[in-house]
Amino acid sequence: MPDTKYIAIVDDHTMFRKGLSILINLFPAYEVLFEAANGKELIDKIDPDRLPDIVLLDVNMPDMDGYASAEWLRVNYPDVKVLALSTMDAETAIIKMIRHGAKGYILKDAEPAELKQAFDEVLTLGYYYNELVTRKVMQSINHLIDEKSPLNAIVKLSDREMEFMRLACSEKSYQVIAKEMFVSERTVDGYREALFKKLNVSTRVGLVLYAVRNNLVVL
């Protein structure tokens, strides 16, 4: 790959992001174009006239997480490759990122050589599916066949339902959650009732426990 390929790093942990930037700039033919702390910063910083070749995208971030950011990139800049980056190896997170357009998924504790390989394969093959992703995806096929599987319910949740779930796992009142989501309290009630029905829970505590058990939130 003689031409320089440009990487954007989107991660809310500053020290990790800076260290990753130094590492990537050491890779031959790769250069970090810019860094962002979340999806909203990504939108502010991305330049249509100088797009990154790959966006290295954290899954769990405040304000605008990896799922929403990957979906925004898929809709607005489909030629930009998204490589998901996370501490989570849960199949729900992997499947949802792939559903939203990620071309690969790599853990934060991966060796530098694997990250470089992921970059190379995303650009040459169009995807990077390591043993972890392949195994999780294959496992999910059986789960998705079972209508009672938790994974089946999770992958059918909308982005707004996922956003409400994460906010519901905080100490914020439903009134505050409605304001942060820029919707009415009645709409928030609708999200809550829809989640209770889809996930087969009956209380906010039950919803929080479900989210934690399935690695949908980090408390």
PDB file of C-alpha atoms in Angstrom:
ATOM      1  CA  MET A   1       0.000   0.000   0.000  1.00  0.00           C
ATOM      2  CA  PRO A   2       2.249   2.794  -1.217  1.00  0.00           C
ATOM      3  CA  ASP A   3      -0.276   5.615  -0.736  1.00  0.00           C
ATOM      4  CA  THR A   4      -0.857   6.990   2.735  1.00  0.00           C
ATOM      5  CA  LYS A   5      -4.155   5.922   4.238  1.00  0.00           C
ATOM      6  CA  TYR A   6      -5.834   8.184   6.759  1.00  0.00           C
ATOM      7  CA  ILE A   7      -7.375   7.085  10.042  1.00  0.00           C
ATOM      8  CA  ALA A   8      -9.825   8.906  12.309  1.00  0.00           C
ATOM      9  CA  ILE A   9      -9.956   7.821  15.954  1.00  0.00           C
ATOM     10  CA  VAL A  10     -13.226   8.274  17.844  1.00  0.00           C
ATOM     11  CA  ASP A  11     -12.945   7.366  21.529  1.00  0.00           C
ATOM     12  CA  ASP A  12     -13.910   9.189  24.712  1.00  0.00           C
ATOM     13  CA  HIS A  13     -10.812   8.169  26.701  1.00  0.00           C
ATOM     14  CA  THR A  14      -8.221  10.850  25.969  1.00  0.00           C
ATOM     15  CA  MET A  15      -5.083   9.024  27.089  1.00  0.00           C
ATOM     16  CA  PHE A  16      -6.033   5.868  25.209  1.00  0.00           C
ATOM     17  CA  ARG A  17      -6.860   7.912  22.104  1.00  0.00           C
ATOM     18  CA  LYS A  18      -3.541   9.781  22.219  1.00  0.00           C
ATOM     19  CA  GLY A  19      -1.559   6.591  22.705  1.00  0.00           C
ATOM     20  CA  LEU A  20      -3.381   4.923  19.851  1.00  0.00           C
ATOM     21  CA  SER A  21      -2.660   7.914  17.635  1.00  0.00           C
ATOM     22  CA  ILE A  22       1.081   7.627  18.333  1.00  0.00           C
ATOM     23  CA  LEU A  23       0.984   3.899  17.571  1.00  0.00           C
ATOM     24  CA  ILE A  24      -0.909   4.270  14.298  1.00  0.00           C
ATOM     25  CA  ASN A  25       1.434   6.987  13.071  1.00  0.00           C
ATOM     26  CA  LEU A  26       4.245   4.457  13.432  1.00  0.00           C
ATOM     27  CA  PHE A  27       2.555   2.066  10.989  1.00  0.00           C
ATOM     28  CA  PRO A  28       4.006   2.358   7.461  1.00  0.00           C
ATOM     29  CA  ALA A  29       1.625   4.136   5.065  1.00  0.00           C
ATOM     30  CA  TYR A  30      -0.867   5.084   7.787  1.00  0.00           C
ATOM     31  CA  GLU A  31      -1.506   8.476   9.351  1.00  0.00           C
ATOM     32  CA  VAL A  32      -4.038   9.733  11.874  1.00  0.00           C
ATOM     33  CA  LEU A  33      -6.136  12.425  10.232  1.00  0.00           C
ATOM     34  CA  PHE A  34      -7.970  13.587  13.359  1.00  0.00           C
ATOM     35  CA  GLU A  35      -9.282  12.491  16.750  1.00  0.00           C
ATOM     36  CA  ALA A  36     -12.746  12.895  18.283  1.00  0.00           C
ATOM     37  CA  ALA A  37     -14.204  12.116  21.703  1.00  0.00           C
ATOM     38  CA  ASN A  38     -17.617  10.970  20.436  1.00  0.00           C
ATOM     39  CA  GLY A  39     -19.868  10.845  17.402  1.00  0.00           C
ATOM     40  CA  LYS A  40     -20.900  14.484  17.656  1.00  0.00           C
ATOM     41  CA  GLU A  41     -17.258  15.588  17.536  1.00  0.00           C
ATOM     42  CA  LEU A  42     -16.740  13.246  14.597  1.00  0.00           C
ATOM     43  CA  ILE A  43     -19.537  14.989  12.700  1.00  0.00           C
ATOM     44  CA  ASP A  44     -18.049  18.398  13.532  1.00  0.00           C
ATOM     45  CA  LYS A  45     -14.527  17.430  12.455  1.00  0.00           C
ATOM     46  CA  ILE A  46     -15.106  15.322   9.364  1.00  0.00           C
ATOM     47  CA  ASP A  47     -14.279  17.162   6.138  1.00  0.00           C
ATOM     48  CA  PRO A  48     -16.107  15.987   2.979  1.00  0.00           C
ATOM     49  CA  ASP A  49     -13.116  17.144   0.937  1.00  0.00           C
ATOM     50  CA  ARG A  50     -10.635  15.101   2.982  1.00  0.00           C
ATOM     51  CA  LEU A  51     -12.304  12.009   4.330  1.00  0.00           C
ATOM     52  CA  PRO A  52     -10.546   9.366   6.410  1.00  0.00           C
ATOM     53  CA  ASP A  53     -10.166   5.965   4.809  1.00  0.00           C
ATOM     54  CA  ILE A  54     -11.002   4.253   8.095  1.00  0.00           C
ATOM     55  CA  VAL A  55     -12.803   5.436  11.211  1.00  0.00           C
ATOM     56  CA  LEU A  56     -11.678   3.544  14.296  1.00  0.00           C
ATOM     57  CA  LEU A  57     -14.823   3.800  16.375  1.00  0.00           C
ATOM     58  CA  ASP A  58     -15.347   3.081  20.061  1.00  0.00           C
ATOM     59  CA  VAL A  59     -18.669   1.451  20.922  1.00  0.00           C
ATOM     60  CA  ASN A  60     -19.475   3.009  24.307  1.00  0.00           C
ATOM     61  CA  MET A  61     -19.254   6.813  24.288  1.00  0.00           C
ATOM     62  CA  PRO A  62     -21.331   9.636  25.789  1.00  0.00           C
ATOM     63  CA  ASP A  63     -23.534  11.949  23.706  1.00  0.00           C
ATOM     64  CA  MET A  64     -23.350   9.829  20.524  1.00  0.00           C
ATOM     65  CA  ASP A  65     -22.160   6.245  20.795  1.00  0.00           C
ATOM     66  CA  GLY A  66     -20.598   3.862  18.295  1.00  0.00           C
ATOM     67  CA  TYR A  67     -23.877   2.446  17.029  1.00  0.00           C
ATOM     68  CA  ALA A  68     -25.313   5.859  16.146  1.00  0.00           C
ATOM     69  CA  SER A  69     -21.962   7.074  14.770  1.00  0.00           C
ATOM     70  CA  ALA A  70     -21.534   4.014  12.541  1.00  0.00           C
ATOM     71  CA  GLU A  71     -25.074   4.447  11.235  1.00  0.00           C
ATOM     72  CA  TRP A  72     -24.435   8.146  10.496  1.00  0.00           C
ATOM     73  CA  LEU A  73     -21.285   7.260   8.565  1.00  0.00           C
ATOM     74  CA  ARG A  74     -23.081   4.481   6.694  1.00  0.00           C
ATOM     75  CA  VAL A  75     -25.757   6.912   5.525  1.00  0.00           C
ATOM     76  CA  ASN A  76     -23.593   9.980   4.852  1.00  0.00           C
ATOM     77  CA  TYR A  77     -20.187   8.556   3.874  1.00  0.00           C
ATOM     78  CA  PRO A  78     -20.687   4.916   2.840  1.00  0.00           C
ATOM     79  CA  ASP A  79     -17.191   4.684   1.330  1.00  0.00           C
ATOM     80  CA  VAL A  80     -15.545   5.339   4.700  1.00  0.00           C
ATOM     81  CA  LYS A  81     -14.730   2.037   6.371  1.00  0.00           C
ATOM     82  CA  VAL A  82     -15.727   1.665  10.030  1.00  0.00           C
ATOM     83  CA  LEU A  83     -13.674  -0.535  12.328  1.00  0.00           C
ATOM     84  CA  ALA A  84     -15.313  -0.984  15.727  1.00  0.00           C
ATOM     85  CA  LEU A  85     -13.101  -0.800  18.797  1.00  0.00           C
ATOM     86  CA  SER A  86     -14.222  -1.967  22.200  1.00  0.00           C
ATOM     87  CA  THR A  87     -13.437  -3.657  25.494  1.00  0.00           C
ATOM     88  CA  MET A  88     -16.586  -5.748  25.046  1.00  0.00           C
ATOM     89  CA  ASP A  89     -16.568  -9.126  23.336  1.00  0.00           C
ATOM     90  CA  ALA A  90     -20.335  -9.616  23.771  1.00  0.00           C
ATOM     91  CA  GLU A  91     -22.057 -10.912  20.672  1.00  0.00           C
ATOM     92  CA  THR A  92     -24.861  -8.359  21.061  1.00  0.00           C
ATOM     93  CA  ALA A  93     -22.398  -5.474  20.693  1.00  0.00           C
ATOM     94  CA  ILE A  94     -20.605  -7.122  17.769  1.00  0.00           C
ATOM     95  CA  ILE A  95     -23.801  -7.916  15.875  1.00  0.00           C
ATOM     96  CA  LYS A  96     -25.278  -4.449  16.435  1.00  0.00           C
ATOM     97  CA  MET A  97     -22.104  -2.723  15.206  1.00  0.00           C
ATOM     98  CA  ILE A  98     -22.062  -4.909  12.094  1.00  0.00           C
ATOM     99  CA  ARG A  99     -25.760  -4.150  11.548  1.00  0.00           C
ATOM    100  CA  HIS A 100     -24.932  -0.436  11.667  1.00  0.00           C
ATOM    101  CA  GLY A 101     -22.189  -0.718   9.067  1.00  0.00           C
ATOM    102  CA  ALA A 102     -18.969  -1.707  10.843  1.00  0.00           C
ATOM    103  CA  LYS A 103     -16.633  -3.712   8.596  1.00  0.00           C
ATOM    104  CA  GLY A 104     -14.759  -5.256  11.500  1.00  0.00           C
ATOM    105  CA  TYR A 105     -14.498  -5.432  15.263  1.00  0.00           C
ATOM    106  CA  ILE A 106     -11.328  -5.407  17.333  1.00  0.00           C
ATOM    107  CA  LEU A 107     -10.766  -5.447  21.088  1.00  0.00           C
ATOM    108  CA  LYS A 108      -8.814  -2.685  22.811  1.00  0.00           C
ATOM    109  CA  ASP A 109      -6.347  -5.160  24.281  1.00  0.00           C
ATOM    110  CA  ALA A 110      -5.395  -6.518  20.841  1.00  0.00           C
ATOM    111  CA  GLU A 111      -1.755  -6.569  19.814  1.00  0.00           C
ATOM    112  CA  PRO A 112      -0.555  -3.736  17.524  1.00  0.00           C
ATOM    113  CA  ALA A 113       0.081  -6.290  14.766  1.00  0.00           C
ATOM    114  CA  GLU A 114      -3.596  -7.271  14.793  1.00  0.00           C
ATOM    115  CA  LEU A 115      -4.677  -3.631  14.520  1.00  0.00           C
ATOM    116  CA  LYS A 116      -2.376  -3.168  11.530  1.00  0.00           C
ATOM    117  CA  GLN A 117      -3.757  -6.366   9.976  1.00  0.00           C
ATOM    118  CA  ALA A 118      -7.289  -5.100  10.551  1.00  0.00           C
ATOM    119  CA  PHE A 119      -6.497  -1.859   8.713  1.00  0.00           C
ATOM    120  CA  ASP A 120      -4.914  -3.739   5.814  1.00  0.00           C
ATOM    121  CA  GLU A 121      -7.781  -6.196   5.416  1.00  0.00           C
ATOM    122  CA  VAL A 122     -10.540  -3.614   5.759  1.00  0.00           C
ATOM    123  CA  LEU A 123      -8.974  -1.672   2.902  1.00  0.00           C
ATOM    124  CA  THR A 124      -8.054  -4.612   0.654  1.00  0.00           C
ATOM    125  CA  LEU A 125     -10.890  -7.056   1.363  1.00  0.00           C
ATOM    126  CA  GLY A 126     -13.563  -4.645   2.539  1.00  0.00           C
ATOM    127  CA  TYR A 127     -13.897  -6.281   5.961  1.00  0.00           C
ATOM    128  CA  TYR A 128     -11.944  -7.688   8.915  1.00  0.00           C
ATOM    129  CA  TYR A 129     -13.557 -10.586  10.731  1.00  0.00           C
ATOM    130  CA  ASN A 130     -11.147 -12.198  13.156  1.00  0.00           C
ATOM    131  CA  GLU A 131     -11.727 -15.432  15.042  1.00  0.00           C
ATOM    132  CA  LEU A 132     -13.608 -13.599  17.800  1.00  0.00           C
ATOM    133  CA  VAL A 133     -16.107 -12.000  15.433  1.00  0.00           C
ATOM    134  CA  THR A 134     -16.553 -15.153  13.369  1.00  0.00           C
ATOM    135  CA  ARG A 135     -17.259 -17.241  16.478  1.00  0.00           C
ATOM    136  CA  LYS A 136     -19.701 -14.711  17.929  1.00  0.00           C
ATOM    137  CA  VAL A 137     -21.537 -14.301  14.645  1.00  0.00           C
ATOM    138  CA  MET A 138     -21.887 -18.052  14.240  1.00  0.00           C
ATOM    139  CA  GLN A 139     -23.169 -18.368  17.807  1.00  0.00           C
ATOM    140  CA  SER A 140     -25.692 -15.626  17.172  1.00  0.00           C
ATOM    141  CA  ILE A 141     -27.214 -17.485  14.231  1.00  0.00           C
ATOM    142  CA  ASN A 142     -28.550 -20.150  16.571  1.00  0.00           C
ATOM    143  CA  HIS A 143     -29.704 -17.530  19.067  1.00  0.00           C
ATOM    144  CA  LEU A 144     -31.547 -15.547  16.429  1.00  0.00           C
ATOM    145  CA  ILE A 145     -33.469 -18.638  15.395  1.00  0.00           C
ATOM    146  CA  ASP A 146     -34.807 -18.836  18.950  1.00  0.00           C
ATOM    147  CA  GLU A 147     -37.468 -16.152  19.394  1.00  0.00           C
ATOM    148  CA  LYS A 148     -36.942 -16.300  23.192  1.00  0.00           C
ATOM    149  CA  SER A 149     -33.225 -15.521  22.973  1.00  0.00           C
ATOM    150  CA  PRO A 150     -32.102 -12.213  24.593  1.00  0.00           C
ATOM    151  CA  LEU A 151     -29.980 -11.488  21.517  1.00  0.00           C
ATOM    152  CA  ASN A 152     -33.026 -11.742  19.277  1.00  0.00           C
ATOM    153  CA  ALA A 153     -34.754  -9.016  21.292  1.00  0.00           C
ATOM    154  CA  ILE A 154     -31.707  -6.758  21.546  1.00  0.00           C
ATOM    155  CA  VAL A 155     -30.872  -6.626  17.858  1.00  0.00           C
ATOM    156  CA  LYS A 156     -34.466  -5.557  17.130  1.00  0.00           C
ATOM    157  CA  LEU A 157     -34.246  -2.510  19.385  1.00  0.00           C
ATOM    158  CA  SER A 158     -34.187   0.863  17.677  1.00  0.00           C
ATOM    159  CA  ASP A 159     -31.406   3.383  18.250  1.00  0.00           C
ATOM    160  CA  ARG A 160     -33.778   5.574  20.263  1.00  0.00           C
ATOM    161  CA  GLU A 161     -34.829   2.638  22.439  1.00  0.00           C
ATOM    162  CA  MET A 162     -31.159   1.862  23.060  1.00  0.00           C
ATOM    163  CA  GLU A 163     -30.514   5.512  23.929  1.00  0.00           C
ATOM    164  CA  PHE A 164     -33.428   5.490  26.367  1.00  0.00           C
ATOM    165  CA  MET A 165     -32.150   2.258  27.934  1.00  0.00           C
ATOM    166  CA  ARG A 166     -28.721   3.759  28.592  1.00  0.00           C
ATOM    167  CA  LEU A 167     -30.278   6.879  30.144  1.00  0.00           C
ATOM    168  CA  ALA A 168     -32.667   4.758  32.187  1.00  0.00           C
ATOM    169  CA  CYS A 169     -29.632   3.034  33.708  1.00  0.00           C
ATOM    170  CA  SER A 170     -28.643   6.338  35.323  1.00  0.00           C
ATOM    171  CA  GLU A 171     -30.215   8.114  38.281  1.00  0.00           C
ATOM    172  CA  LYS A 172     -31.987  10.569  35.977  1.00  0.00           C
ATOM    173  CA  SER A 173     -35.750  10.920  36.233  1.00  0.00           C
ATOM    174  CA  TYR A 174     -37.958  10.145  33.258  1.00  0.00           C
ATOM    175  CA  GLN A 175     -38.658  13.887  33.008  1.00  0.00           C
ATOM    176  CA  VAL A 176     -34.936  14.648  32.695  1.00  0.00           C
ATOM    177  CA  ILE A 177     -34.485  11.800  30.224  1.00  0.00           C
ATOM    178  CA  ALA A 178     -37.258  13.247  28.064  1.00  0.00           C
ATOM    179  CA  LYS A 179     -35.497  16.634  28.008  1.00  0.00           C
ATOM    180  CA  GLU A 180     -32.138  15.082  27.098  1.00  0.00           C
ATOM    181  CA  MET A 181     -33.726  13.090  24.281  1.00  0.00           C
ATOM    182  CA  PHE A 182     -35.691  16.167  23.094  1.00  0.00           C
ATOM    183  CA  VAL A 183     -38.982  14.285  23.226  1.00  0.00           C
ATOM    184  CA  SER A 184     -42.133  14.480  25.319  1.00  0.00           C
ATOM    185  CA  GLU A 185     -42.612  12.525  28.534  1.00  0.00           C
ATOM    186  CA  ARG A 186     -45.333  10.561  26.753  1.00  0.00           C
ATOM    187  CA  THR A 187     -42.789   9.451  24.128  1.00  0.00           C
ATOM    188  CA  VAL A 188     -40.417   8.351  26.887  1.00  0.00           C
ATOM    189  CA  ASP A 189     -43.284   6.375  28.418  1.00  0.00           C
ATOM    190  CA  GLY A 190     -43.682   4.718  25.031  1.00  0.00           C
ATOM    191  CA  TYR A 191     -39.996   3.758  24.886  1.00  0.00           C
ATOM    192  CA  ARG A 192     -40.225   2.327  28.399  1.00  0.00           C
ATOM    193  CA  GLU A 193     -43.322   0.247  27.699  1.00  0.00           C
ATOM    194  CA  ALA A 194     -41.884  -0.998  24.393  1.00  0.00           C
ATOM    195  CA  LEU A 195     -38.683  -2.125  26.108  1.00  0.00           C
ATOM    196  CA  PHE A 196     -40.576  -3.795  28.943  1.00  0.00           C
ATOM    197  CA  LYS A 197     -42.569  -5.772  26.378  1.00  0.00           C
ATOM    198  CA  LYS A 198     -39.652  -6.651  24.072  1.00  0.00           C
ATOM    199  CA  LEU A 199     -37.277  -7.629  26.889  1.00  0.00           C
ATOM    200  CA  ASN A 200     -39.910  -9.233  29.121  1.00  0.00           C
ATOM    201  CA  VAL A 201     -39.193  -7.046  32.158  1.00  0.00           C
ATOM    202  CA  SER A 202     -41.693  -5.126  34.273  1.00  0.00           C
ATOM    203  CA  THR A 203     -39.684  -2.520  36.205  1.00  0.00           C
ATOM    204  CA  ARG A 204     -36.894  -0.016  35.679  1.00  0.00           C
ATOM    205  CA  VAL A 205     -34.673  -2.078  37.966  1.00  0.00           C
ATOM    206  CA  GLY A 206     -35.362  -5.125  35.802  1.00  0.00           C
ATOM    207  CA  LEU A 207     -34.433  -3.114  32.719  1.00  0.00           C
ATOM    208  CA  VAL A 208     -31.134  -2.015  34.294  1.00  0.00           C
ATOM    209  CA  LEU A 209     -30.267  -5.582  35.311  1.00  0.00           C
ATOM    210  CA  TYR A 210     -31.043  -6.795  31.790  1.00  0.00           C
ATOM    211  CA  ALA A 211     -28.816  -4.108  30.259  1.00  0.00           C
ATOM    212  CA  VAL A 212     -25.913  -4.891  32.609  1.00  0.00           C
ATOM    213  CA  ARG A 213     -26.153  -8.667  32.160  1.00  0.00           C
ATOM    214  CA  ASN A 214     -26.060  -8.310  28.381  1.00  0.00           C
ATOM    215  CA  ASN A 215     -23.209  -5.745  28.349  1.00  0.00           C
ATOM    216  CA  LEU A 216     -25.411  -3.016  26.882  1.00  0.00           C
ATOM    217  CA  VAL A 217     -24.278  -0.483  29.475  1.00  0.00           C
ATOM    218  CA  VAL A 218     -21.251  -0.092  31.711  1.00  0.00           C
ATOM    219  CA  LEU A 219     -22.098   1.195  35.182  1.00  0.00           C
TER     220      LEU A 219
END
